[in-house]
XYZ file of N, CA and C in Angstrom:
300
model
N 0.797 -1.255 -0.085
C 0.022 -0.181 -0.113
C 0.500 1.574 -0.174
N 0.212 2.149 -0.234
C 1.416 3.526 -0.414
C 0.309 4.755 0.316
N 1.177 5.740 0.604
C 0.187 6.817 1.347
C 0.840 8.017 0.267
N 0.105 8.862 -0.186
C 0.370 10.116 -0.877
C -0.119 11.446 0.715
N 0.881 12.244 0.633
C 1.191 13.117 1.678
C 0.487 14.764 0.583
N -0.297 14.724 1.121
C -0.404 16.737 0.396
C -0.299 17.919 1.601
N 0.445 18.893 1.489
C -0.007 19.849 2.828
C -0.427 20.984 1.927
N -1.525 21.539 2.768
C -1.719 22.549 1.858
C -2.090 24.147 3.227
N -2.416 25.111 2.933
C -2.761 26.554 3.716
C -3.353 26.838 3.611
N -4.417 27.886 4.161
C -5.119 28.684 4.297
C -5.574 29.640 5.004
N -5.912 30.575 4.958
C -5.812 31.953 5.363
C -7.259 31.291 6.881
N -7.110 31.689 8.246
C -7.333 31.449 9.236
C -9.495 31.499 8.817
N -9.736 32.717 7.849
C -11.139 32.430 7.796
C -11.752 32.093 6.851
N -10.973 31.097 6.218
C -11.415 30.608 5.136
C -11.329 28.786 5.547
N -11.036 28.756 6.737
C -11.117 27.107 7.342
C -12.468 26.443 7.839
N -12.938 26.839 7.913
C -14.468 25.640 7.556
C -15.095 26.135 5.921
N -14.986 27.162 5.281
C -15.134 26.810 4.452
C -14.672 25.908 3.710
N -12.959 25.735 3.388
C -12.461 24.636 2.963
C -12.401 23.989 3.530
N -13.131 23.247 4.787
C -13.200 22.364 5.069
C -14.414 21.539 4.340
N -15.283 22.178 4.938
C -16.639 22.229 3.591
C -16.682 21.584 2.391
N -15.767 22.638 1.626
C -15.492 22.140 0.239
C -14.830 20.338 0.276
N -13.770 20.569 0.809
C -12.871 19.146 1.171
C -13.816 17.965 1.888
N -14.375 17.931 2.392
C -15.771 17.390 2.477
C -16.793 16.688 1.006
N -17.455 18.234 0.333
C -18.481 18.013 -0.612
C -17.113 17.354 -1.933
N -16.679 18.021 -2.025
C -16.021 17.729 -3.393
C -15.028 17.078 -3.630
N -13.515 17.029 -2.700
C -12.561 16.747 -2.674
C -12.459 14.979 -2.619
N -13.145 14.625 -1.731
C -13.323 13.402 -0.480
C -14.205 12.476 -1.382
N -15.109 13.027 -1.589
C -15.636 11.701 -2.348
C -15.035 11.565 -4.189
N -14.657 12.830 -4.274
C -13.274 12.402 -5.635
C -12.321 11.323 -5.207
N -11.868 11.341 -3.972
C -11.263 10.272 -3.648
C -11.932 8.724 -3.870
N -12.703 8.444 -3.006
C -13.337 7.653 -2.737
C -14.025 6.771 -3.916
N -14.148 7.518 -5.182
C -14.712 6.980 -5.964
C -13.850 6.807 -7.495
N -12.578 6.568 -6.887
C -11.520 6.472 -7.635
C -10.912 5.009 -7.503
N -10.855 4.107 -8.534
C -10.452 2.931 -8.428
C -9.189 2.713 -7.513
N -9.071 1.795 -6.940
C -7.821 1.638 -6.063
C -7.411 2.596 -4.888
N -8.385 3.362 -4.727
C -8.148 4.545 -3.416
C -8.625 2.977 -2.209
N -8.009 3.533 -0.847
C -8.110 2.656 0.247
C -8.829 2.994 1.208
N -8.671 3.967 1.183
C -8.852 4.958 2.759
C -8.068 6.716 2.957
N -8.501 7.168 3.679
C -7.727 8.854 4.262
C -7.986 8.719 5.668
N -6.570 9.941 5.390
C -7.143 11.405 6.960
C -6.654 12.119 7.054
N -7.153 12.814 7.022
C -7.390 14.763 6.758
C -6.746 15.256 7.980
N -6.206 16.003 8.376
C -5.336 16.290 9.593
C -5.760 17.862 9.255
N -6.159 18.731 10.573
C -5.724 20.350 10.341
C -5.391 21.085 11.403
N -4.651 22.227 11.680
C -4.272 22.288 12.956
C -4.434 23.855 12.570
N -4.842 24.755 13.495
C -4.027 26.010 13.423
C -3.667 27.136 13.842
N -3.011 28.472 13.943
C -2.664 29.378 14.568
C -3.175 30.722 14.544
N -3.202 31.561 14.950
C -3.634 32.673 14.838
C -3.946 33.558 13.295
N -3.390 32.796 12.780
C -3.011 33.842 11.372
C -3.506 32.737 10.301
N -2.839 31.270 10.269
C -3.446 30.584 9.239
C -4.167 29.124 10.329
N -4.696 28.148 8.587
C -5.164 27.100 8.996
C -4.437 25.801 7.988
N -3.866 24.787 8.869
C -2.696 23.963 8.140
C -3.532 22.570 8.157
N -3.202 22.098 6.835
C -4.123 21.070 5.882
C -2.812 20.014 6.222
N -2.867 18.314 6.614
C -2.199 17.209 5.750
C -3.080 16.479 5.852
N -3.223 16.068 3.843
C -3.830 14.761 3.583
C -3.238 13.597 3.113
N -3.459 12.584 3.680
C -2.874 11.539 3.664
C -4.330 10.558 2.936
N -3.817 10.068 1.901
C -4.307 9.302 1.264
C -3.957 7.926 0.866
N -4.613 6.755 0.936
C -4.177 5.210 1.042
C -4.696 4.355 -0.518
N -3.721 4.186 -1.029
C -4.231 3.624 -2.211
C -2.841 2.076 -2.357
N -3.803 1.092 -3.134
C -3.511 -0.126 -3.338
C -1.856 -0.577 -3.998
N -1.341 0.522 -4.908
C 0.137 0.731 -5.315
C 0.276 1.960 -6.450
N 1.148 2.670 -6.689
C 1.223 3.480 -7.437
C 0.870 3.382 -8.749
N 0.723 2.432 -9.186
C -0.069 2.292 -10.668
C -1.729 3.285 -10.248
N -2.331 2.521 -9.467
C -3.693 3.328 -9.058
C -3.730 4.240 -8.737
N -3.115 5.422 -8.293
C -2.514 6.590 -8.147
C -3.016 7.398 -9.444
N -2.478 6.674 -10.592
C -2.435 7.110 -11.717
C -3.864 7.388 -12.393
N -4.328 6.602 -11.650
C -6.473 6.736 -11.829
C -7.091 7.751 -10.881
N -6.531 8.763 -10.010
C -6.736 9.914 -9.358
C -5.876 11.028 -9.752
N -4.417 10.430 -9.769
C -3.334 11.808 -10.141
C -2.634 12.365 -11.439
N -3.013 11.046 -12.310
C -3.127 11.149 -13.840
C -1.317 11.208 -13.916
N -1.257 10.761 -15.123
C 0.413 9.979 -15.664
C 1.247 10.981 -14.651
N 0.871 11.861 -14.317
C 2.062 12.573 -13.760
C 2.047 12.637 -12.491
N 1.716 12.001 -11.647
C 1.646 10.853 -10.044
C 2.210 11.823 -9.144
N 3.671 11.786 -9.316
C 3.986 12.795 -7.958
C 3.244 14.519 -8.156
N 3.090 14.886 -9.187
C 2.378 16.391 -9.005
C 1.116 16.372 -8.109
N 1.060 17.478 -7.454
C -0.006 17.588 -6.324
C -1.396 17.895 -7.647
N -2.712 17.598 -7.398
C -3.533 17.953 -7.974
C -4.828 19.048 -6.932
N -5.142 19.917 -7.832
C -5.890 20.997 -7.749
C -7.293 20.789 -8.376
N -8.253 21.856 -7.697
C -9.869 21.956 -8.245
C -9.469 23.326 -8.418
N -10.454 23.856 -9.462
C -10.587 25.114 -9.547
C -10.954 25.963 -8.610
N -12.063 25.493 -7.753
C -12.287 25.972 -6.553
C -10.805 26.243 -5.121
N -9.965 25.358 -5.353
C -8.775 25.556 -4.362
C -8.482 26.892 -4.096
N -8.647 27.570 -5.521
C -7.906 29.241 -5.684
C -8.626 29.947 -4.881
N -9.972 29.426 -4.371
C -10.761 30.338 -3.920
C -10.074 30.639 -1.794
N -9.199 29.342 -1.541
C -9.049 29.225 -0.155
C -7.636 29.217 -0.204
N -6.380 27.882 -1.025
C -5.215 28.037 -0.301
C -4.652 28.918 -0.568
N -3.762 29.355 0.219
C -2.817 30.951 -0.131
C -1.408 30.178 -1.067
N -0.531 28.953 -1.014
C 0.297 28.159 -2.069
C -1.037 27.442 -2.775
N 0.977 26.660 -3.279
C 0.101 25.484 -4.332
C 1.162 24.665 -4.308
N 1.613 24.351 -3.558
C 2.419 22.963 -3.032
C 3.026 21.957 -5.071
N 3.663 22.352 -5.594
C 3.666 21.176 -6.842
C 3.937 20.150 -6.214
N 4.628 19.354 -5.764
C 4.195 17.704 -5.520
C 4.301 17.264 -3.984
N 3.456 15.932 -4.196
C 3.228 15.107 -2.893
C 4.065 14.291 -2.833
N 4.398 13.670 -1.434
C 4.743 12.612 -1.252
C 4.287 11.727 -1.434
N 5.460 10.528 -1.759
C 4.479 8.939 -1.767
C 5.491 8.732 -0.475
N 4.726 7.472 0.593
C 5.559 6.492 1.033
C 4.993 5.277 0.912
N 5.670 4.253 1.412
C 5.395 2.351 1.495
C 4.485 2.336 2.624
N 3.899 1.792 2.867
C 2.998 1.613 4.247
C 3.678 0.115 4.150
N 4.487 0.144 5.519
C 4.742 -1.277 5.903
C 4.689 -1.533 7.088
N 4.130 -1.348 7.976
C 3.541 -1.846 8.987
C 2.057 -0.634 9.615
N 0.799 -1.045 10.048
C -0.305 -0.254 10.654
C -0.393 -1.324 12.187
């Protein structure tokens, strides 16, 4: 199994709206992708920003391409992300899961 890790950041005032957007748009997209196993979505805040870490789990690297396309190491963004995110990291990180 492969874990795919993405990190993002919004202004604190966008925390609730971005969380709702991810639940309504992105999470169903992940769950409807062949080869998806599960996800863990983490968030934390400080006085200015909300930080997000999204860890998705996939059967293998090949099935990640079902979601992310041929250049699977690139982060995938939705058009709506521009309404919330401060920056757009180009790459995600993949890890082989060797124990749970």
